[in-house]
Tab-separated table of C-alpha atoms in Angstrom:
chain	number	residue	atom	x	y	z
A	17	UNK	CA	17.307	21.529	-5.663
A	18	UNK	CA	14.312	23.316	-4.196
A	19	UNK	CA	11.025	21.004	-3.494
A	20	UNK	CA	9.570	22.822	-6.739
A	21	UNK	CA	12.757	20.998	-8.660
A	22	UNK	CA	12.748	18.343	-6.965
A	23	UNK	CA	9.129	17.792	-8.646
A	24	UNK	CA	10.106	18.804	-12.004
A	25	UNK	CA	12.800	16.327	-12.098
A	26	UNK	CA	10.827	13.632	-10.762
A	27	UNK	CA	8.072	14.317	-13.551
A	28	UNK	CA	11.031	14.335	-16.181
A	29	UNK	CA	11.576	10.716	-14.772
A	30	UNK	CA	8.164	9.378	-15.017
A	31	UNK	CA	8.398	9.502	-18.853
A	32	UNK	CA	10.544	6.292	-18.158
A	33	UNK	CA	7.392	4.831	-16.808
A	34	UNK	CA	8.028	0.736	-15.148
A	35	UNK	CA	11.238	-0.811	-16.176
A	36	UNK	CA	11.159	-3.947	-13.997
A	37	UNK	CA	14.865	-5.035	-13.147
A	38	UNK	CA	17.686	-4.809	-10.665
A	39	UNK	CA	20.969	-3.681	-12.432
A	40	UNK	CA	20.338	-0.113	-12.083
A	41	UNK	CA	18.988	-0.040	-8.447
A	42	UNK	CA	21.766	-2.379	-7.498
A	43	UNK	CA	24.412	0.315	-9.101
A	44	UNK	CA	23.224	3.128	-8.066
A	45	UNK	CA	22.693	1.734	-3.910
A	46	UNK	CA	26.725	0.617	-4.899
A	47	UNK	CA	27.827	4.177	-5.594
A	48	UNK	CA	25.828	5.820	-2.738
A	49	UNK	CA	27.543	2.952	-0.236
A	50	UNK	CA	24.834	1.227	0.214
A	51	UNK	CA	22.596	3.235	2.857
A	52	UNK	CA	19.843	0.385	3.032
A	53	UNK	CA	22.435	-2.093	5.019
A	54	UNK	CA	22.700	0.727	8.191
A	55	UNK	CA	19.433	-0.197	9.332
A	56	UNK	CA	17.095	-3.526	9.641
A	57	UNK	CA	14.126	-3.519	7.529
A	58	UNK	CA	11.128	-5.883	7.405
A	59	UNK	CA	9.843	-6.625	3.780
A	60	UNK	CA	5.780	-6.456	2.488
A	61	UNK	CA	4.647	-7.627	-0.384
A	62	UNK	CA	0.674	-8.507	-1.292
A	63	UNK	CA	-1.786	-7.984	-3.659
A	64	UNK	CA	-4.412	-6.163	-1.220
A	65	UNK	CA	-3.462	-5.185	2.612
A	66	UNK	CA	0.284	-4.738	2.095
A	67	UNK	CA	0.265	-0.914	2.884
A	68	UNK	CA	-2.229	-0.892	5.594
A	69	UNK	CA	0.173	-3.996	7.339
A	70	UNK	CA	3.471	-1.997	7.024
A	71	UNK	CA	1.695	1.263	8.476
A	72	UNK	CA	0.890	-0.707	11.308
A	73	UNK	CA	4.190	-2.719	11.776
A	74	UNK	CA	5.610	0.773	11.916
A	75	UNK	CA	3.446	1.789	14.186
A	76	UNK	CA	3.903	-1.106	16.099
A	77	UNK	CA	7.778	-0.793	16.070
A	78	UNK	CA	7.699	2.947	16.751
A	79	UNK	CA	5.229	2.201	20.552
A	80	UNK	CA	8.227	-0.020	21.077
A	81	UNK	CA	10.478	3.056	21.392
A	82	UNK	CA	12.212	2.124	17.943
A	83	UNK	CA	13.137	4.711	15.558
A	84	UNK	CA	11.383	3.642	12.639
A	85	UNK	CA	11.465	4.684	8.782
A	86	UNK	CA	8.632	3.988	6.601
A	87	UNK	CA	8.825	3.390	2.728
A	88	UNK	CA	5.440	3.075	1.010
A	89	UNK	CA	3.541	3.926	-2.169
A	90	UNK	CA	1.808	5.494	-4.110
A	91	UNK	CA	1.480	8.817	-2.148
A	92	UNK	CA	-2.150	10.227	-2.209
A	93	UNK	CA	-1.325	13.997	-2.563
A	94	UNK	CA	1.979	14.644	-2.091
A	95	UNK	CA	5.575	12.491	-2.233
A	96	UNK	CA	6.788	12.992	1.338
A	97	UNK	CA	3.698	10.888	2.766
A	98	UNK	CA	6.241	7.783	1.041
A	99	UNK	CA	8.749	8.643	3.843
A	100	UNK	CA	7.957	8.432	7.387
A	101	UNK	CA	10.125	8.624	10.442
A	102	UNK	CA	8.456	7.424	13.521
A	103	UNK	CA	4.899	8.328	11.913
A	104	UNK	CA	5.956	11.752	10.706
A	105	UNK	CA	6.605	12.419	7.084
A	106	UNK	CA	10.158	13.768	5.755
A	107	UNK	CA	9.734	17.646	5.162
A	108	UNK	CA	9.723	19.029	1.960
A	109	UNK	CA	13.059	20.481	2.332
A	110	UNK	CA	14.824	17.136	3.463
A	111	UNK	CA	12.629	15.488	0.309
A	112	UNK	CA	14.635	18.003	-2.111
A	113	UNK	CA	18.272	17.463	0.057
A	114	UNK	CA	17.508	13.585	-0.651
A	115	UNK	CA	16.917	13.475	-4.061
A	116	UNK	CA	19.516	16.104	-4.905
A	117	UNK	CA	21.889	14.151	-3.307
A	118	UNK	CA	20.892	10.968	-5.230
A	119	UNK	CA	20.822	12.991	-8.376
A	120	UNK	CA	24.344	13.172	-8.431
A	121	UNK	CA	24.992	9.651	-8.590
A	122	UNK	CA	22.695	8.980	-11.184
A	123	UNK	CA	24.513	11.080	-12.715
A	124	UNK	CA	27.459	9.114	-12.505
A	125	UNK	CA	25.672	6.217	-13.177
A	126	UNK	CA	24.786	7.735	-16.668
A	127	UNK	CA	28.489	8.455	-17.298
A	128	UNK	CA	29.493	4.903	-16.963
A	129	UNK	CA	26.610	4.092	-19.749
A	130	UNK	CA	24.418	2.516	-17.290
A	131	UNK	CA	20.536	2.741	-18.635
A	132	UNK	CA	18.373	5.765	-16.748
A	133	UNK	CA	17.259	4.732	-13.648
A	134	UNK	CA	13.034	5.032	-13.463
A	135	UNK	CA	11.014	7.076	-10.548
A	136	UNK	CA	10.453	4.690	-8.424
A	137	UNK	CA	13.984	3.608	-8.549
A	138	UNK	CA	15.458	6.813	-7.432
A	139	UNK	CA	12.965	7.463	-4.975
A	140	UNK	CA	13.683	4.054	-3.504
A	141	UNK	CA	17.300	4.929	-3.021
A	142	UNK	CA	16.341	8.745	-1.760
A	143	UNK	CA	14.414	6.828	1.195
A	144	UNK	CA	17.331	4.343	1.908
A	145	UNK	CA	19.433	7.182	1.916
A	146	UNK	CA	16.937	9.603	4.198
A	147	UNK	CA	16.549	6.411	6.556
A	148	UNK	CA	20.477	5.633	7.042
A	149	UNK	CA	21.400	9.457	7.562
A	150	UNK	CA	18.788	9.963	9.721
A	151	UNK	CA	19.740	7.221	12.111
A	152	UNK	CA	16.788	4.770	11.834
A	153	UNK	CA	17.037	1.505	13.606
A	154	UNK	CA	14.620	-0.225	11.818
A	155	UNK	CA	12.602	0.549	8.113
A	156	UNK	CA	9.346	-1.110	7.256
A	157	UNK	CA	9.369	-1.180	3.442
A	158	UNK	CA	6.657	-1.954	1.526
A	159	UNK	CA	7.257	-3.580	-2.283
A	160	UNK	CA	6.395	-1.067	-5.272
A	161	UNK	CA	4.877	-3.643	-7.674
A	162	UNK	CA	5.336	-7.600	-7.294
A	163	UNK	CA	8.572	-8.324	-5.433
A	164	UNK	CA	11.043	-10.565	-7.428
A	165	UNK	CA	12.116	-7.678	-9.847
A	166	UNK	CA	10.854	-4.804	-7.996
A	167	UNK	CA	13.531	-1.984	-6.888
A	168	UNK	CA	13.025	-2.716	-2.782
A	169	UNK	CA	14.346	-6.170	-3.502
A	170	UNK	CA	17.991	-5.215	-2.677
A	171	UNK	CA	17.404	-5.424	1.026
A	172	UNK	CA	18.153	-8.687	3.231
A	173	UNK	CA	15.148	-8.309	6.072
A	174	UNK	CA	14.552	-9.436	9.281
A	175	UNK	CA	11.087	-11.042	8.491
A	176	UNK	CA	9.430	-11.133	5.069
A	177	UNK	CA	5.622	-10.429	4.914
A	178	UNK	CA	3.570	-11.554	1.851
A	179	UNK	CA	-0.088	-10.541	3.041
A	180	UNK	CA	-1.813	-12.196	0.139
A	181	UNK	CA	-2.034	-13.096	-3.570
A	182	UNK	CA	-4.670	-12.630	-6.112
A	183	UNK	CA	-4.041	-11.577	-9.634
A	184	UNK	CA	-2.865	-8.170	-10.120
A	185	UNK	CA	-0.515	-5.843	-12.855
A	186	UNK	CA	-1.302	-9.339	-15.046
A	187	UNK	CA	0.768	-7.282	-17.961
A	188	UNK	CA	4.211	-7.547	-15.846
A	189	UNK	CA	3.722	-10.299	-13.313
A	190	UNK	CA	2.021	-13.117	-15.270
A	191	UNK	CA	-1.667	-14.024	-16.558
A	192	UNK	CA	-1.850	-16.520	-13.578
A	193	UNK	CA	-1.530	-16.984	-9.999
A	194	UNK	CA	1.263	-19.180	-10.108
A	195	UNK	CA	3.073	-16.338	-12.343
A	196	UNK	CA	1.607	-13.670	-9.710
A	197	UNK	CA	3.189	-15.611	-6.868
A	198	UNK	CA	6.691	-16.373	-8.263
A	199	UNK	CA	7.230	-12.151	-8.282
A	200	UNK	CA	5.233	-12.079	-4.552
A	201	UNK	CA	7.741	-14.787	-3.130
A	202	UNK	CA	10.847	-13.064	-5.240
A	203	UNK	CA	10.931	-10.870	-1.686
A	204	UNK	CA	11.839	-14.197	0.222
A	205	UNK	CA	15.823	-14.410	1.276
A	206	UNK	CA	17.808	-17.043	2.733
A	207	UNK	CA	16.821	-18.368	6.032
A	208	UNK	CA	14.560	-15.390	6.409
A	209	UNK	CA	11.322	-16.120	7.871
A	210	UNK	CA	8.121	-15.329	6.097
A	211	UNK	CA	4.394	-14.365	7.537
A	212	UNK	CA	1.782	-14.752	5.263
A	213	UNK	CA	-1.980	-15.324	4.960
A	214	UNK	CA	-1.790	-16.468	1.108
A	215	UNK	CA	-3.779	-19.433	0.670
A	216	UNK	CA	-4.551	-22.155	-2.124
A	217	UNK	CA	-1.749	-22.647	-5.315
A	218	UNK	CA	-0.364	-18.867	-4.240
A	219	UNK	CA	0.459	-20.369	-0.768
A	220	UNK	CA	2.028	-23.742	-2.231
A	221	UNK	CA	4.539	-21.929	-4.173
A	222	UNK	CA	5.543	-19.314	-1.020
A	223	UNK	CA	5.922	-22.602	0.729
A	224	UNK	CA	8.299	-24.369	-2.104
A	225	UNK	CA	10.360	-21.026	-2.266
A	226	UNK	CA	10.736	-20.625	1.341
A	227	UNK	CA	11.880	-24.056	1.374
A	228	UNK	CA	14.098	-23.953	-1.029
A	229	UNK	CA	15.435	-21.251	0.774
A	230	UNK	CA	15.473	-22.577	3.984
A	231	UNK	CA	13.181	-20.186	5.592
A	232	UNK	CA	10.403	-20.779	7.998
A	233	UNK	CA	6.886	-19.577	7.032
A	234	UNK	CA	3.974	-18.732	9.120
A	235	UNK	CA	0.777	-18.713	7.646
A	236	UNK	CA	-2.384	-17.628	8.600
A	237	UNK	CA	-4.884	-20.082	9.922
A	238	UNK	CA	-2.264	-22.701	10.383
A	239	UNK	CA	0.330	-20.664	13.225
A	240	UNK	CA	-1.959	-17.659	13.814
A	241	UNK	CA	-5.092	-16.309	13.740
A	242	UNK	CA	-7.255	-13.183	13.217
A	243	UNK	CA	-10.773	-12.997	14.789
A	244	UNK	CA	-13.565	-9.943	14.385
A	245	UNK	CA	-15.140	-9.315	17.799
A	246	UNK	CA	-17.120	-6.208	17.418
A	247	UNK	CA	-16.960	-2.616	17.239
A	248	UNK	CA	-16.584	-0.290	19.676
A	249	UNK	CA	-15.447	3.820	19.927
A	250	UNK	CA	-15.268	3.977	16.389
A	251	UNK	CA	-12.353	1.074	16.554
A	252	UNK	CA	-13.075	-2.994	16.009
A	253	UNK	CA	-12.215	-5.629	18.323
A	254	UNK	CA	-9.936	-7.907	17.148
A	255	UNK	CA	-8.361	-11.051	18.591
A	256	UNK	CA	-5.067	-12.193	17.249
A	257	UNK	CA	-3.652	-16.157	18.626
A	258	UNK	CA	-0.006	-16.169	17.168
A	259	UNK	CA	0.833	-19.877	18.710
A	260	UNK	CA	4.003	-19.843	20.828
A	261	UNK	CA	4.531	-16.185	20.153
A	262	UNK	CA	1.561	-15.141	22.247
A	263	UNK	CA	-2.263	-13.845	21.863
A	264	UNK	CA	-3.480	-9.993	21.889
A	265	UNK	CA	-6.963	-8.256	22.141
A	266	UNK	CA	-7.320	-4.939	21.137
A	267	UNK	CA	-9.134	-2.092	19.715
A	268	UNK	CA	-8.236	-1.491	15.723
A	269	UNK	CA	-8.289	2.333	14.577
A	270	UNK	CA	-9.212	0.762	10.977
A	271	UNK	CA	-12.364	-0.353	9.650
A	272	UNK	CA	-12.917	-3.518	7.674
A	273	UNK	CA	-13.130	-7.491	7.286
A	274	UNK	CA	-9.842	-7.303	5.516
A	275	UNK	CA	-7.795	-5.207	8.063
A	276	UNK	CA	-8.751	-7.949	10.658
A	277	UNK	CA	-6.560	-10.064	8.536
A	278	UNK	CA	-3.711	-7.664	7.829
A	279	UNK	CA	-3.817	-6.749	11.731
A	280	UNK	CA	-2.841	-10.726	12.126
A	281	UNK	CA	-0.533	-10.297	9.705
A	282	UNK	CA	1.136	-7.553	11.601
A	283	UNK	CA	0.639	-8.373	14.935
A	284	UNK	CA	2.406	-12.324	14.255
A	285	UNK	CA	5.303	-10.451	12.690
A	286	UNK	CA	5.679	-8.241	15.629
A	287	UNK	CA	5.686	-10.833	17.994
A	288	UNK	CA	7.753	-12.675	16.192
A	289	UNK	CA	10.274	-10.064	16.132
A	290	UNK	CA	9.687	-9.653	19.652
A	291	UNK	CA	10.824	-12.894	20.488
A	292	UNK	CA	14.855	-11.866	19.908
A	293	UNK	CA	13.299	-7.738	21.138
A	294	UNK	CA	12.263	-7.300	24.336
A	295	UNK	CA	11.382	-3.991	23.559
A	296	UNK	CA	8.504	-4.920	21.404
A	297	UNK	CA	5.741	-5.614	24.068
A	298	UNK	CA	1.855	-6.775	23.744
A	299	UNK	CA	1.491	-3.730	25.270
A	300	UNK	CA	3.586	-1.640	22.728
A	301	UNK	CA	1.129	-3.652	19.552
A	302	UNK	CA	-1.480	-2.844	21.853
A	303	UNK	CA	-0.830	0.591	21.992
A	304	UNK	CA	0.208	1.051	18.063
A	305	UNK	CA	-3.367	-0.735	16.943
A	306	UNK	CA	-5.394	1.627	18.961
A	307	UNK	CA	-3.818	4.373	17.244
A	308	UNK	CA	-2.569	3.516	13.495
A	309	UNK	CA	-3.698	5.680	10.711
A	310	UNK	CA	-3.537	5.016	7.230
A	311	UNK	CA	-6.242	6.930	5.023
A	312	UNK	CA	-7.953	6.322	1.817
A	313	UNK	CA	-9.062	2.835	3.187
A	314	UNK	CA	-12.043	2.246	4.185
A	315	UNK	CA	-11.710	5.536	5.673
A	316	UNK	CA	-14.697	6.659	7.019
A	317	UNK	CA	-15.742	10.719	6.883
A	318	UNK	CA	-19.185	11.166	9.636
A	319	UNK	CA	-21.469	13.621	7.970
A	320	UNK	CA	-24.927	14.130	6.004
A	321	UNK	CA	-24.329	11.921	4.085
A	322	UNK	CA	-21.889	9.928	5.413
A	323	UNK	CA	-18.822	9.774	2.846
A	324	UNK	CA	-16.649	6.498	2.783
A	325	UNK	CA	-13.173	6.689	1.353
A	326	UNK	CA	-11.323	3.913	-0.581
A	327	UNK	CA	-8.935	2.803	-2.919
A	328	UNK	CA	-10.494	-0.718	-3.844
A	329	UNK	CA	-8.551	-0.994	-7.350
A	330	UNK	CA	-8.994	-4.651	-8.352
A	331	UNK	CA	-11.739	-7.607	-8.255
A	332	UNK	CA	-10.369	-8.361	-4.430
A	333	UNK	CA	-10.232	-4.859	-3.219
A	334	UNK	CA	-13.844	-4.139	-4.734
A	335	UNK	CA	-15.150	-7.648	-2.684
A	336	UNK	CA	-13.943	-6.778	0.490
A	337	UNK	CA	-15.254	-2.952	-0.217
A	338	UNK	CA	-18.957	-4.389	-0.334
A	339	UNK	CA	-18.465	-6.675	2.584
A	340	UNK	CA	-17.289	-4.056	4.784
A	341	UNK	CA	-20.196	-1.887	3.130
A	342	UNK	CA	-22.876	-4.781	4.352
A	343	UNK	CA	-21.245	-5.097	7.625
A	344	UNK	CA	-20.769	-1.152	8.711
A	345	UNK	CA	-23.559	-0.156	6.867
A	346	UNK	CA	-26.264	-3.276	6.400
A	347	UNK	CA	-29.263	-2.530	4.254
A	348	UNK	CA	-28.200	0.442	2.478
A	349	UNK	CA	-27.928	1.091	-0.757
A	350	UNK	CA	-24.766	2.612	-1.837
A	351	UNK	CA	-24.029	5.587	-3.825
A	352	UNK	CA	-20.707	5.346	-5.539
A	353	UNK	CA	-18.463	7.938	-7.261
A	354	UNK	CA	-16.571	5.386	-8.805
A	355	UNK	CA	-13.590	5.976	-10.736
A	356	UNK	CA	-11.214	3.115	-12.877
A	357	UNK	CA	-7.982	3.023	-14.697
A	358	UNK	CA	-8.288	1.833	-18.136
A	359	UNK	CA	-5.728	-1.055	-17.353
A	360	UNK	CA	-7.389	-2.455	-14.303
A	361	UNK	CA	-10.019	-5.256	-14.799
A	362	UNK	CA	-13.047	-2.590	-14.858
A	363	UNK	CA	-15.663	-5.363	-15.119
A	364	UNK	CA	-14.108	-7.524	-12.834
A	365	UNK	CA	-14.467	-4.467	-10.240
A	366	UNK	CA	-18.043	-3.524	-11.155
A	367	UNK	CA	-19.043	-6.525	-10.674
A	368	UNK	CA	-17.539	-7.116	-7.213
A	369	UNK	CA	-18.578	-3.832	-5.895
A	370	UNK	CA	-21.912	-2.659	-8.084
A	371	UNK	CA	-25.359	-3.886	-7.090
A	372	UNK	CA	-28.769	-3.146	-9.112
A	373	UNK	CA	-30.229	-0.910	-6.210
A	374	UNK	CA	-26.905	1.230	-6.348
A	375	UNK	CA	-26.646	4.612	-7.406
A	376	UNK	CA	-23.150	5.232	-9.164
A	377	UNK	CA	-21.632	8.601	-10.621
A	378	UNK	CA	-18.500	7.548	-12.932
A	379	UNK	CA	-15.397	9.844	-12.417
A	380	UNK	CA	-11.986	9.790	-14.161
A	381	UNK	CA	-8.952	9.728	-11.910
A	382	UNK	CA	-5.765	11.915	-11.950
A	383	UNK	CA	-3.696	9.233	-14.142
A	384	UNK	CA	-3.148	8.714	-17.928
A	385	UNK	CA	-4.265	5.558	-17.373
A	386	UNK	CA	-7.890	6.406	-16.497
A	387	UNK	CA	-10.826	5.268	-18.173
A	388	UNK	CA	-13.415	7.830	-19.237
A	389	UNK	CA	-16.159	8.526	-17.220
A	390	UNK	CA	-17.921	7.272	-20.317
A	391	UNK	CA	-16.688	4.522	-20.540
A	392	UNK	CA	-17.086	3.017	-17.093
A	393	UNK	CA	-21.006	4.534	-17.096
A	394	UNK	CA	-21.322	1.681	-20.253
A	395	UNK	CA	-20.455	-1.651	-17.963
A	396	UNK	CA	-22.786	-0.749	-15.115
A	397	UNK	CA	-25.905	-1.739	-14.575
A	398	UNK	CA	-27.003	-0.319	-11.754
A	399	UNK	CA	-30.746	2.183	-10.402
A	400	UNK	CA	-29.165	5.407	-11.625
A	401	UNK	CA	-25.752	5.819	-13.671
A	402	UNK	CA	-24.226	9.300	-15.005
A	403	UNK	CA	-20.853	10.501	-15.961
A	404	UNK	CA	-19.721	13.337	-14.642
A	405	UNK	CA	-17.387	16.085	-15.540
A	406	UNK	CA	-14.553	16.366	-12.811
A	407	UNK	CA	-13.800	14.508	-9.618
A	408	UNK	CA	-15.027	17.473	-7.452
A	409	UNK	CA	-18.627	17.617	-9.076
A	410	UNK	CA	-19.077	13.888	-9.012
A	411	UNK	CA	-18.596	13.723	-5.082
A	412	UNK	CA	-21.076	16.866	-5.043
A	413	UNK	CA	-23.181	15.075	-7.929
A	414	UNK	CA	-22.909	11.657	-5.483
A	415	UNK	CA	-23.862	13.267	-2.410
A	416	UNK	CA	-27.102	15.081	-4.010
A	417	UNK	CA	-28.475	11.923	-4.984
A	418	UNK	CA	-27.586	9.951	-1.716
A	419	UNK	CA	-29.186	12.721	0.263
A	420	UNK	CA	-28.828	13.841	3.731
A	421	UNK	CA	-29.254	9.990	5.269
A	422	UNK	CA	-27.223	8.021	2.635
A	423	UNK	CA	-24.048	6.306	2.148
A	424	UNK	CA	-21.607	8.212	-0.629
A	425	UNK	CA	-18.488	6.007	-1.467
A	426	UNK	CA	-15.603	7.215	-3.329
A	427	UNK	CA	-13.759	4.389	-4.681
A	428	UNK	CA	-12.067	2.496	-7.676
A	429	UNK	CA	-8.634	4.196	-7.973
A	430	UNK	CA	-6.098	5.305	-5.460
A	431	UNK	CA	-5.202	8.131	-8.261
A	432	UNK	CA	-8.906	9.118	-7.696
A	433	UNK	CA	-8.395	8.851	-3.422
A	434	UNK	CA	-5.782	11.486	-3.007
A	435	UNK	CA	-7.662	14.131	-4.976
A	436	UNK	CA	-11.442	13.302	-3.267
A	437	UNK	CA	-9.695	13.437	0.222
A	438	UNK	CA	-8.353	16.938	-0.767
A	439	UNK	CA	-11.566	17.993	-2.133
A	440	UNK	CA	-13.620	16.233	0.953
A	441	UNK	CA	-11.424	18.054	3.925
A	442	UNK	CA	-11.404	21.455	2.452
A	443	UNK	CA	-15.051	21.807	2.700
């Protein structure tokens, strides 16, 4: 297939939308000989923080000399940014080579009767695949949606990271946090430890699972720690005490309360890791922190107006947003081009992120799902609301209103992120 295929037959598969379940992931890994057992992989799972920790345990693992793989999702533009080798994305050509390859076993798979597999399914396998031909050593893989059913669940780990739990796809994983948290800890294995910074009844039942299980958890505020000590060069300072393990200062290359968290996260699991790997240093984490990327997060874009970039999707996301907000940016009011998916809880998001003295431009992201811009105009109270047409003239329409010495931030979807970075960079 050329990439072009490759695209058309990945769009055929999307019509299968989420089919939660792992009969057809297991079969299909069983007829390609199971590619994700010729490397070690560390699992994440987490409502909020779970890509920006695996980009950095990647990192992380990849200072350390380690040839690394990287599984994430969604993409923002394009689907080779969900496979990374030692920071660089699989080419388009080795993309089409990878799912071509998988096709065929599919294929097979249909023959035998076996039910279509979805998207994310196949892609999961294309990555195993990519990873074991490729020769990684080690593949940081970050969960799809939950954990307990999701398609990533066929690998045994190293370490399994669970970087928090508040509610989240409430229409597949359960109306509660208990329900949320049984899918979250469906990623812990046998005697396979477990890093977390869950807290309250989520953290309760990681602990009862990992018990169950026999596996040792870490938790956040218990064995390790996570302090905010400034900013400085366009990094913050963060302090991480992981116990016996060790302690690290260094400078973070991303902004935000919540990535001082998620760099704990990481930086424990490292070190942990570390303990049995001499090749993963303090100096190595050191190194990896100072230099991780991973955009559409608080991602911030210096200009007139300044432009900040994020894909706050849910009531958590949106909190931390603003508190970042009032801590990069105190006393300003906010401009927002601010666009929602019609299953996400919309009010629960305004709410967290909208204030009275904001300014806010509704958009409609790239997704099916979308609300209107309508329709999210109607919950907000805000100084100034209007809907506007497309996402490129409600960043324009945004950063008229802020003006020159404002704050513009593009949030609410990550199906809205991809397409406002595109439109941001090109002008």
């Amino acid at each position: 297939m050329t990439y072009e295929e490759t695209l058309a037959y990945l769009e055929n598969l999307s019509k299968f939308g989420i089919n939660l379940g792992m009969d057809r992931i297991e079969r299909l890994l069983e007829l390609m000989q199971q590619p994700q057992r010729r490397f070690k992989t560390i699992h994440v799972t987490g409502t909020n923080g779970k890509g920006s920790t695996t980009a950095m345990l990647a990192a992380m693992l990849s200072a350390s000399g380690i040839k690394t793989g990287m599984y994430t999702s969604p993409h923002l533009t394009d689907y080779p940014e969900r496979m990374k080798i030692n920071g660089q994305e699989i080419t388009r050509e080795a993309f089409a080579q990878a799912l071509a390859y998988t096709s065929t076993f599919v294929e097979q798979m249909l023959t035998e009767g076996f039910e279509q597999p979805t998207e994310f399914e196949v892609l999961t396998a294309a990555a195993f695949y990519y990873f074991a031909a490729a020769g990684v050593e080690y593949a940081v893989i970050e969960v799809g949606l939950g954990g307990l059913l999701d398609s990533t669940n066929v690998i045994i780990p190293e370490i399994s990271v669970i970087t928090n739990v508040t509610l989240e796809h409430t229409d597949r994983c359960g109306s509660t946090i208990a329900d949320v948290a049984r899918h979250k800890a469906g990623i812990i294995k046998d005697g396979v430890p477990v890093v977390t910074a869950a807290k309250g009844e989520a953290l309760a039942f990681i602990k009862q699972t990992a018990a169950e299980k026999g596996a040792k958890v870490y938790v956040k505020d218990e064995h390790f720690t996570g302090e905010f000590k400034g900013l400085a060069n366009g990094r913050q300072l963060v302090a991480i005490e992981a116990g016996k393990f060790g302690k690290i200062e260094a400078e973070l290359n991303l902004i935000g309360c919540h990535q001082v968290e998620n760099s704990a996260v990481a930086v424990t699991t490292a070190l942990i890791l570390g303990a049995n790997d001499t090749r993963i240093t303090p100096q190595a984490v050191k190194a990896a922190l100072a230099a991780v990327l991973w955009p559409g997060r608080f991602e911030i874009v210096p200009g007139t107006p300044v432009l900040i970039i994020d894909g706050a999707h849910n009531p958590d996301g949106a909190r931390v947003l603003r508190q970042n907000l009032d801590q990069v940016f105190p006393g300003k009011d906010i401009t927002f081009a601010l666009g929602i998916l019609r299953d996400k809880d919309v009010s629960g998001i305004i709410c967290e992120l909208i204030r009275p003295t904001d300014t806010v431009v509704t958009v409609q992201p790239l997704s099916y799902r979308a609300a209107t811009p309508e329709e999210i105009a109607r919950e907000i109270e805000a100084r100034h609301v209007e809907a506007a047409a497309t996402i490129e003239s409600g960043i324009d329409r945004a950063k008229e209103l802020a003006g020159a010495e404002g704050i513009v931030c593009v949030a609410g979807s990550l199906y809205l992120i991809g397409e406002a970075r595109q439109i941001i960079f090109k002008k």
